[in-house]
Amino acid sequence: MGPISSLIPMPEWLDLLIALLIGIGFGFSLEQAGFSSSRKLAGMFYGYDTTVIKVFFTAAIVALVGSQFLSYFGLLNLNLVFVNEFYVAASIVGGIIMGAGFIMGGFCPGTGLCALSIGKIDAMIFFLGGLTGAFLFAETYPFIQKLANGSYKGPVKINEVMGISPGLFTFLLIIAAAAMFWLAEIAEKRFARPDITNEI
Amino acid sequence: MNTRIKFSVGLICLGFILALLPLSGSRTFIVKPQKLLSEILDDYTYFTVDQVARFIVSEDSSVQIIDLRSPEEFRVVNIPGSINVPYSRLLDNDPGSILNNGKTKNIFYSNGDIDSNYALAIARGLNFKNTYVMKGGLNEWFNTVMNSNFIGDRISARENALFETRTRAKKIFTEMNSLPDSMKLKFIRSKHIAAKKLDGGCE
Amino acid sequence: MRFRISDLSFFESAIYNPQSAIKKMEFIKKYKLVIVVVLPILILVLIRSAGLNHFKNDAKKWAEPSIKQSNRITIEQAGSLKKKSLTINLDKDVVRIRELTGDVQNIPADSVLRKNHVSMILKHDGPVMLFSSDPGLSARIWMILSQMGCRNIYILTNSSDNEVFKYKFRPDTLSN
């Protein structure tokens, strides 16, 4: 088994429809979990609310554990799963820009759209900023092309670079995540602010 | 007990099981052994050199011929239209990028009978059902197609058709392989690009 | 595994030391959710890793000898082996190879995966050689057995030059 669209030949509209439904589900859960509030997201940086790291890290780990078990039982072919390609320089520069935008805007691109769809004005400005950034990137691409394609490493996997089995890597990642959650809880107590759950 | 801690403990337990599993990270045969055995014992996984000659003469576009020999050997002589995937590198990258090419038949060949059949067992084990072997390899190709000679007085219609195919395949083979090296290289490169990996994912 | 409920000492302690048994009960109750998720997966994993009904190994790693060609052996070489060899004749016809000193078994290719045959191959201490008049068949069977985790298996061939190109191509320079 593998990604559905590569297994069953399906028309493009159906492929897009499935993507749309998954996207709506994703957006709805984000909204329900309170991620459309920039205060919750910014809390991550100030340490008073670490929900973001907990949620996203847990999601990644659950997906990792699930897909590896499915692959072990022969139900999922992990070789068909796309592995993102690694451009070292672009990742660092892009990461810094993205991080700066994140803390200034108070949203990440996904949650920004969530907040936009419930009518938050700051999210609309944030979205415009994102579009401007994309436009600038496209227009200046010839000048930054060298940087964007620089130090290309291909679709690498961390466990392969470390020379350990994928299962062991997962285990280490879970331990690391649990330790991080524990630290996050400590930080939440230390930098505590009044509860905002009822306001958002 | 805190749900979060329970959740963490559960995940750590699962992670521990995963750490002990021989997850190879790369490819493992997915077809069951018994099924794979009956598949590879079936004669339909073989094509004779005459059948391959017919594919070449008729320029059958549903067929991809894969040469498993070294690039040096490939450069000297190869079956027209074939692509070079040395057997030693078959599993280096994703074999799907070579075998998931929309062709109904991928036919492996090497010099003899061994490497091509390893490749077939691997490909079938990884569930690429569109894979076959040219029986006898390039040696048999030379023996049958290149050195074909009719000895006798009378020729039946069937023999005649077979003979004509062999003669035409031989002509194409000789013409293609007699091209100067630079032109051959150009042709090989263009083939190589066609077999490049497909992109996907979130971009 | 510390969650084994059938552990005898648990029941013993339930009789002789009620206090600790109650503690254990509480522990199980607290982690009920965890146990419900982890235990079935553990059982499935154990069943899967014990069975012979599927491949478990890294295809590339176990195909390595075929790339290095260290899995081929000629009849001549086989005659001078020190360890006791087991030769498996995959053909339907019975063959006699004079040079072979070790045990020769006639196992047609289609029954090579029978449980007793596989365990015989796995248990044999020394080289196991596959023989067929068609080296291609030996190659295919070798790949299956190797991927199932059989070490020390070889392909027995009459000559070592099966993969050597035996002809010379004469370019037709006139047609250009």
XYZ file of C-alpha atoms in Angstrom:
579
model
C 0.000 0.000 0.000
C 1.065 3.540 -0.506
C -0.387 6.990 -0.971
C -3.860 6.490 -2.390
C -3.448 8.700 -5.427
C -0.396 6.739 -6.584
C -2.184 3.409 -6.150
C -5.551 3.994 -7.714
C -5.728 5.994 -10.890
C -8.185 8.766 -10.095
C -9.245 11.886 -11.943
C -7.576 15.105 -10.897
C -10.773 16.646 -9.490
C -11.201 13.718 -7.095
C -7.605 14.026 -5.975
C -8.145 17.738 -5.339
C -11.489 17.095 -3.637
C -9.855 14.685 -1.184
C -7.157 17.284 -0.521
C -9.852 19.901 0.085
C -11.722 17.699 2.559
C -8.535 16.827 4.450
C -7.629 20.517 4.465
C -11.013 21.516 5.885
C -10.655 18.867 8.579
C -7.181 20.098 9.422
C -8.265 23.725 9.560
C -11.301 22.892 11.665
C -9.221 21.024 14.240
C -6.696 23.846 14.354
C -9.467 26.343 14.964
C -11.105 24.159 17.616
C -7.809 23.732 19.439
C -7.471 27.494 19.680
C -4.673 27.869 17.193
C -6.361 30.737 15.447
C -5.385 32.898 18.421
C -2.097 34.643 17.945
C -1.751 34.891 21.708
C -1.647 31.135 21.981
C 0.933 30.887 19.238
C 3.085 33.710 20.563
C 2.911 32.039 23.958
C 5.311 29.476 22.625
C 7.995 32.134 22.288
C 7.393 33.683 25.677
C 7.008 30.328 27.377
C 3.596 30.873 28.984
C 1.756 28.563 26.618
C 3.561 25.670 24.960
C 0.533 24.005 23.382
C 1.940 24.543 19.904
C 5.074 22.497 20.395
C 3.180 19.809 22.269
C 0.477 19.440 19.660
C 2.683 19.501 16.602
C 5.402 17.320 18.064
C 2.827 14.790 19.253
C 1.196 14.774 15.840
C 4.530 14.106 14.169
C 5.430 11.327 16.583
C 2.044 9.627 16.359
C 2.261 9.724 12.566
C 5.806 8.366 12.683
C 4.948 5.521 15.051
C 1.772 4.687 13.144
C 3.375 4.676 9.724
C 6.298 2.554 10.909
C 4.010 -0.044 12.442
C 1.847 -0.079 9.321
C 4.964 -0.513 7.234
C 6.138 -3.365 9.463
C 2.818 -5.136 9.033
C 3.076 -4.672 5.283
C 0.113 -2.311 5.056
C 1.991 0.806 4.004
C 4.885 1.166 1.625
C 7.042 3.895 3.124
C 9.185 3.994 0.002
C 6.327 5.639 -1.836
C 6.179 8.454 0.694
C 7.747 11.655 -0.519
C 10.884 12.740 1.321
C 11.496 16.464 1.284
C 14.757 17.493 -0.309
C 17.299 19.251 1.829
C 18.919 22.525 0.761
C 21.097 23.515 3.715
C 21.567 27.223 3.055
C 17.988 27.801 1.947
C 16.671 25.939 4.992
C 18.628 28.097 7.416
C 17.799 31.427 5.769
C 14.202 30.433 5.143
C 13.865 29.174 8.700
C 15.028 32.475 10.149
C 12.681 34.512 7.935
C 9.781 32.196 8.718
C 10.531 32.329 12.458
C 10.682 36.109 12.413
C 7.400 36.313 10.526
C 5.873 33.821 12.922
C 6.658 35.808 16.068
C 5.878 39.190 14.505
C 2.611 38.117 12.944
C 1.580 35.717 15.639
C 0.581 33.039 13.173
C 2.172 30.304 11.150
C 0.926 30.122 7.552
C -1.652 27.406 8.321
C -3.068 28.968 11.471
C -3.008 32.349 9.737
C -5.529 31.023 7.210
C -7.565 29.532 10.064
C -7.773 32.904 11.771
C -8.522 34.579 8.441
C -11.481 32.285 7.884
C -13.034 33.259 11.220
C -12.668 36.897 10.277
C -9.687 38.134 12.255
C -8.393 41.388 10.801
C -4.792 40.905 11.886
C -4.815 37.557 10.074
C -5.927 39.288 6.873
C -2.957 41.646 7.112
C -0.753 38.645 7.908
C -2.048 36.863 4.827
C -1.374 39.914 2.654
C 2.154 39.983 4.053
C 2.581 36.349 3.134
C 1.409 36.982 -0.413
C 3.766 39.954 -0.693
C 6.608 37.746 0.466
C 5.755 35.099 -2.106
C 5.595 37.768 -4.806
C 8.945 39.231 -3.794
C 10.479 35.763 -3.709
C 9.272 35.013 -7.223
C 10.440 38.369 -8.570
C 13.878 38.263 -6.953
C 14.394 34.563 -7.608
C 17.078 35.094 -10.297
C 19.195 36.984 -7.734
C 18.813 34.479 -4.912
C 18.799 31.399 -7.090
C 22.320 30.477 -6.051
C 21.363 30.614 -2.400
C 18.064 28.818 -2.923
C 19.678 25.877 -4.659
C 22.921 25.983 -2.676
C 24.413 23.026 -0.775
C 21.846 20.546 -1.967
C 21.867 17.295 -0.039
C 19.025 15.411 -1.728
C 16.180 13.672 0.055
C 18.108 12.678 3.174
C 16.712 10.994 6.244
C 18.172 11.809 9.640
C 18.376 8.197 10.781
C 20.371 7.299 7.672
C 22.823 10.120 8.330
C 23.145 8.987 11.941
C 23.504 5.380 10.818
C 20.783 4.005 13.075
C 17.627 2.056 12.313
C 14.417 4.054 11.766
C 12.806 2.381 14.785
C 15.630 3.371 17.104
C 15.474 6.912 15.775
C 11.755 7.031 16.520
C 12.392 5.819 20.045
C 15.068 8.460 20.644
C 12.804 11.135 19.192
C 9.970 10.126 21.520
C 12.299 10.273 24.521
C 13.516 13.680 23.381
C 9.940 14.852 22.885
C 8.869 13.644 26.324
C 11.803 15.463 27.874
C 10.881 18.582 25.938
C 7.246 18.381 27.050
C 8.412 18.114 30.627
C 10.581 21.211 30.205
C 7.684 22.975 28.492
C 5.426 22.295 31.464
C 8.049 23.735 33.780
C 8.325 26.804 31.561
C 4.558 27.200 31.564
C 4.559 27.319 35.358
C 7.469 29.716 35.491
C 6.158 32.175 32.896
C 2.494 31.688 33.725
C 0.006 34.355 32.631
C -3.737 34.601 33.214
C -5.749 31.901 31.456
C -7.069 33.042 28.084
C -9.081 29.944 27.191
C -12.411 31.718 27.599
C -11.401 34.718 25.559
C -10.463 32.894 22.369
C -3.180 9.964 36.594
C -2.500 12.667 34.111
C -3.634 11.798 30.592
C -0.575 13.477 29.155
C 1.748 11.268 31.137
C -0.249 8.185 30.154
C 0.012 9.198 26.536
C 3.752 9.729 26.838
C 4.235 6.360 28.525
C 2.226 4.655 25.783
C 4.257 6.315 23.061
C 7.528 5.459 24.766
C 6.443 1.803 25.005
C 5.556 1.770 21.302
C 8.822 3.502 20.471
C 10.676 0.855 22.440
C 9.023 -1.899 20.409
C 9.910 -0.035 17.198
C 13.519 0.322 18.313
C 13.802 -3.456 18.591
C 12.210 -4.174 15.219
C 14.411 -4.846 12.229
C 12.883 -1.972 10.292
C 15.315 -1.809 7.452
C 14.370 1.686 6.440
C 14.832 0.684 2.870
C 13.130 -2.025 0.935
C 11.879 -5.406 2.042
C 10.187 -7.899 -0.253
C 6.460 -7.410 0.073
C 5.145 -10.360 -1.881
C 4.716 -13.453 0.277
C 7.413 -16.110 -0.244
C 5.075 -18.842 -1.457
C 3.398 -16.481 -3.908
C 6.724 -15.158 -5.142
C 7.962 -18.708 -5.652
C 4.996 -19.705 -7.791
C 5.331 -16.459 -9.743
C 8.983 -16.914 -10.572
C 8.542 -20.555 -11.494
C 6.020 -19.564 -14.107
C 7.262 -19.628 -17.665
C 5.477 -16.430 -18.591
C 8.189 -14.436 -16.823
C 10.519 -15.369 -19.670
C 10.758 -13.915 -23.125
C 12.822 -15.620 -25.764
C 15.314 -13.591 -27.759
C 13.039 -14.022 -30.767
C 10.150 -12.392 -28.919
C 12.422 -9.521 -27.898
C 13.613 -9.224 -31.490
C 9.994 -8.868 -32.552
C 9.417 -6.092 -29.975
C 12.396 -4.231 -31.365
C 11.444 -4.641 -34.987
C 7.867 -3.551 -34.328
C 9.112 -0.703 -32.073
C 6.657 -1.792 -29.391
C 6.267 1.206 -27.091
C 4.802 -0.848 -24.233
C 8.158 -2.529 -23.721
C 11.146 -1.225 -21.791
C 14.338 -3.246 -22.117
C 16.717 -2.933 -19.166
C 20.388 -3.727 -19.520
C 21.874 -4.856 -16.204
C 25.511 -4.914 -17.276
C 28.179 -2.384 -16.409
C 28.141 0.988 -18.173
C 31.388 0.058 -19.966
C 29.863 -3.084 -21.423
C 26.708 -1.177 -22.247
C 28.644 1.419 -24.173
C 30.349 -1.196 -26.323
C 27.209 -3.013 -27.324
C 23.576 -3.008 -26.228
C 20.145 -3.934 -27.466
C 18.663 -0.918 -29.260
C 16.316 1.115 -27.112
C 17.481 -0.418 -23.850
C 18.375 1.611 -20.783
C 21.366 0.821 -18.610
C 20.742 0.029 -14.933
C 23.757 -1.950 -13.666
C 22.611 -4.816 -11.472
C 24.837 -3.610 -8.643
C 22.913 -0.337 -8.588
C 19.400 -1.682 -9.029
C 18.577 -1.264 -5.342
C 20.617 1.889 -4.713
C 17.779 4.187 -5.576
C 14.100 3.510 -5.665
C 13.579 0.747 -8.253
C 10.110 2.200 -8.717
C 11.626 5.154 -10.552
C 12.794 2.707 -13.212
C 10.029 0.129 -13.154
C 6.962 2.321 -12.562
C 7.248 3.763 -16.010
C 3.811 3.028 -17.373
C 5.205 0.265 -19.564
C 3.456 -3.053 -19.458
C 6.683 -5.004 -19.810
C 10.123 -4.357 -18.381
C 12.512 -6.939 -19.758
C 15.808 -7.508 -17.950
C 18.856 -8.841 -19.682
C 22.500 -9.364 -18.808
C 25.248 -11.300 -20.555
C 24.076 -14.637 -19.263
C 21.272 -16.000 -17.147
C 22.219 -15.133 -13.592
C 22.098 -11.370 -12.994
C 18.899 -10.942 -14.983
C 17.162 -13.581 -12.891
C 18.345 -12.064 -9.616
C 16.884 -8.795 -10.829
C 13.625 -10.473 -11.739
C 13.312 -12.117 -8.314
C 14.017 -8.762 -6.646
C 11.589 -6.828 -8.829
C 8.825 -9.397 -8.428
C 9.530 -9.598 -4.709
C 8.998 -5.845 -4.517
C 5.710 -6.370 -6.338
C 6.634 -5.003 -9.753
C 4.519 -7.369 -11.764
C 5.501 -5.909 -15.111
C 8.969 -7.469 -15.072
C 10.353 -10.210 -17.279
C 13.641 -11.737 -18.329
C 15.143 -12.283 -21.741
C 16.169 -15.888 -21.499
C 19.809 -16.578 -22.240
C 20.823 -12.928 -22.155
C 23.030 -11.202 -24.671
C 24.968 -14.414 -25.349
C 21.787 -16.095 -26.498
C 20.889 -12.971 -28.517
C 24.153 -13.271 -30.420
C 23.785 -17.008 -30.735
C 20.258 -16.853 -32.136
C 19.656 -13.463 -33.690
C 23.070 -12.189 -34.739
C 24.408 -15.495 -35.976
C 21.178 -16.713 -37.523
C 21.748 -18.600 -40.683
C 19.302 -20.646 -42.596
C 20.561 -24.045 -43.576
C 18.328 -26.256 -45.682
C 16.421 -26.328 -48.919
C 12.841 -25.425 -48.111
C 11.534 -22.843 -45.718
C 8.061 -22.853 -44.181
C 6.028 -19.675 -43.821
C 6.563 -19.631 -40.059
C 10.270 -20.111 -40.349
C 10.357 -17.404 -42.940
C 8.608 -14.897 -40.658
C 10.928 -15.781 -37.803
C 13.873 -15.411 -40.050
C 12.809 -12.071 -41.365
C 12.349 -10.732 -37.844
C 15.800 -11.937 -36.880
C 17.373 -10.374 -39.955
C 15.682 -7.034 -39.339
C 16.525 -7.059 -35.644
C 20.099 -7.870 -36.519
C 20.194 -4.938 -38.949
C 18.823 -2.493 -36.357
C 21.193 -3.874 -33.742
C 24.222 -3.539 -35.983
C 23.278 -0.066 -37.155
C 22.671 1.300 -33.669
C 25.792 -0.218 -32.196
C 27.949 0.916 -35.088
C 27.199 4.566 -34.374
C 30.230 6.576 -33.297
C 30.683 6.678 -29.516
C 29.746 10.350 -29.228
C 26.359 9.787 -30.823
C 25.748 6.705 -28.724
C 26.477 8.679 -25.578
C 24.066 11.393 -26.610
C 21.375 8.808 -27.191
C 22.066 7.118 -23.851
C 21.886 10.463 -22.028
C 18.556 11.354 -23.547
C 17.236 7.965 -22.472
C 18.598 8.555 -18.996
C 16.679 11.772 -18.563
C 13.479 10.061 -19.613
C 13.936 7.537 -16.821
C 14.532 10.190 -14.168
C 12.707 10.063 -10.900
C 9.269 11.595 -10.739
C 8.772 14.426 -8.329
C 6.028 14.518 -5.803
C 5.037 15.686 -2.379
C 4.354 19.107 -1.060
C 6.104 21.691 -3.096
C 7.320 -7.359 29.754
C 6.154 -6.045 33.060
C 2.430 -6.062 32.256
C 2.149 -9.832 32.088
C -1.099 -10.560 33.882
C -0.605 -14.289 33.810
C 2.545 -13.890 35.852
C 2.282 -16.518 38.587
C 3.971 -14.455 41.259
C 1.187 -11.918 40.862
C -1.424 -14.438 41.962
C 0.792 -15.731 44.733
C 1.248 -12.293 46.072
C -2.505 -11.774 45.853
C -2.934 -14.605 48.319
C -0.044 -13.932 50.645
C 0.381 -10.187 50.456
C -2.876 -8.391 49.784
C -1.274 -4.977 50.162
C 1.117 -5.307 47.260
C -1.533 -6.997 45.127
C -3.811 -4.017 45.561
C -0.978 -1.737 44.542
C -0.417 -3.780 41.428
C -4.131 -3.696 40.670
C -4.094 0.072 40.954
C -1.113 0.278 38.671
C -2.897 -1.823 36.034
C -6.041 0.268 36.411
C -4.130 3.489 35.999
C -2.397 2.330 32.871
C -5.380 0.478 31.432
C -5.467 2.682 28.377
C -1.768 2.230 27.724
C -2.005 -1.533 28.126
C -5.012 -1.746 25.837
C -3.063 -0.004 23.065
C 0.417 -1.416 23.560
C -0.356 -5.049 24.314
C -2.258 -5.915 21.097
C 0.442 -4.260 19.024
C 3.105 -6.179 20.909
C 1.275 -9.462 20.318
C 0.833 -8.688 16.607
C 4.508 -7.828 16.328
C 5.527 -11.058 18.048
C 3.278 -13.121 15.775
C 4.621 -11.371 12.726
C 8.276 -11.648 13.630
C 7.956 -15.351 14.442
C 6.237 -16.381 11.214
C 7.973 -17.616 8.072
C 5.136 -16.390 5.919
C 6.708 -13.150 4.744
C 10.017 -11.466 4.119
C 11.477 -9.338 6.879
C 14.933 -8.453 5.698
C 16.441 -5.497 3.943
C 16.395 -6.492 0.284
C 19.622 -4.721 -0.560
C 21.660 -6.146 2.277
C 20.637 -9.714 1.563
C 21.221 -9.345 -2.166
C 24.785 -8.190 -1.512
C 26.514 -11.581 -2.165
C 24.864 -11.695 -5.580
C 26.346 -8.304 -6.429
C 29.796 -9.255 -5.194
C 29.378 -12.630 -6.872
C 30.600 -14.316 -3.708
C 27.628 -16.671 -3.836
C 28.736 -18.602 -6.885
C 30.650 -21.805 -6.736
C 31.744 -24.119 -9.532
C 31.549 -27.882 -9.287
C 35.319 -27.988 -9.211
C 35.510 -25.639 -6.244
C 32.719 -27.519 -4.497
C 34.731 -30.730 -4.661
C 37.476 -29.217 -2.542
C 35.247 -27.823 0.212
C 36.360 -28.553 3.735
C 33.024 -28.252 5.510
C 30.246 -30.731 4.887
C 28.156 -29.361 2.083
C 24.513 -29.884 1.268
C 23.588 -29.796 -2.396
C 20.009 -29.220 -3.430
C 19.056 -30.371 -6.862
C 16.176 -28.136 -7.973
C 15.445 -30.045 -11.158
C 12.844 -32.746 -11.476
C 15.419 -35.165 -12.881
C 17.816 -36.785 -10.486
C 21.418 -35.843 -11.107
C 24.613 -37.451 -10.028
C 27.624 -35.213 -9.737
C 30.694 -37.266 -9.046
C 32.785 -34.466 -7.652
C 30.388 -33.746 -4.817
C 31.303 -35.325 -1.539
C 28.518 -34.048 0.707
C 24.848 -34.793 0.944
C 22.707 -34.357 -2.191
C 18.963 -33.781 -1.812
C 16.465 -33.743 -4.646
C 14.047 -30.943 -3.897
C 12.107 -29.716 -6.935
C 12.019 -25.925 -7.085
C 8.292 -25.681 -6.379
C 8.601 -27.400 -3.006
C 11.734 -25.667 -1.825
C 9.764 -23.441 0.562
C 8.124 -26.288 2.447
C 8.673 -25.881 6.144
C 10.880 -28.947 6.563
C 13.019 -27.956 3.583
C 13.529 -24.400 4.773
C 14.399 -25.516 8.267
C 16.804 -28.087 6.832
C 18.563 -25.329 4.876
C 18.580 -22.978 7.863
C 19.928 -25.622 10.214
C 22.621 -27.031 7.958
C 26.055 -26.177 9.277
C 28.134 -25.563 6.195
C 27.541 -24.436 2.651
C 24.219 -25.160 0.972
C 24.516 -25.293 -2.797
C 21.657 -24.892 -5.238
C 21.970 -26.792 -8.463
C 19.875 -26.690 -11.592
C 20.646 -27.270 -15.228
C 19.174 -23.776 -15.705
C 21.402 -21.364 -13.742
C 18.638 -18.761 -14.016
C 16.377 -20.936 -11.878
C 19.103 -21.338 -9.252
C 19.555 -17.574 -9.267
C 15.848 -16.938 -8.663
C 15.611 -19.512 -5.877
C 18.823 -18.198 -4.343
C 17.335 -14.722 -4.144
C 14.194 -15.950 -2.377
C 16.068 -18.077 0.157
C 18.606 -15.358 0.801
C 15.890 -12.779 1.396
C 14.320 -15.169 3.877
C 17.533 -14.968 5.850
C 19.429 -18.077 4.744
C 23.150 -17.526 4.917
C 25.786 -19.723 3.403
C 23.835 -20.600 0.301
C 25.528 -20.762 -3.051
C 24.708 -21.299 -6.663
C 26.466 -24.316 -8.062
C 27.324 -23.932 -11.739
C 29.180 -25.972 -14.272
C 31.371 -23.072 -15.237
C 32.092 -19.648 -13.822
C 31.636 -17.768 -17.093
C 27.859 -17.627 -17.344
C 27.873 -13.838 -17.100
C 30.810 -13.385 -19.470
C 30.092 -12.013 -22.898
C 31.286 -14.703 -25.262
C 30.923 -12.992 -28.613
C 32.609 -10.139 -30.330
C 30.557 -7.417 -31.921
C 31.834 -6.279 -35.281
C 30.616 -2.767 -36.032
C 29.373 -2.202 -39.520
C 31.320 0.934 -40.368
C 30.103 0.972 -43.948
C 26.505 1.743 -43.089
C 27.369 5.115 -41.565
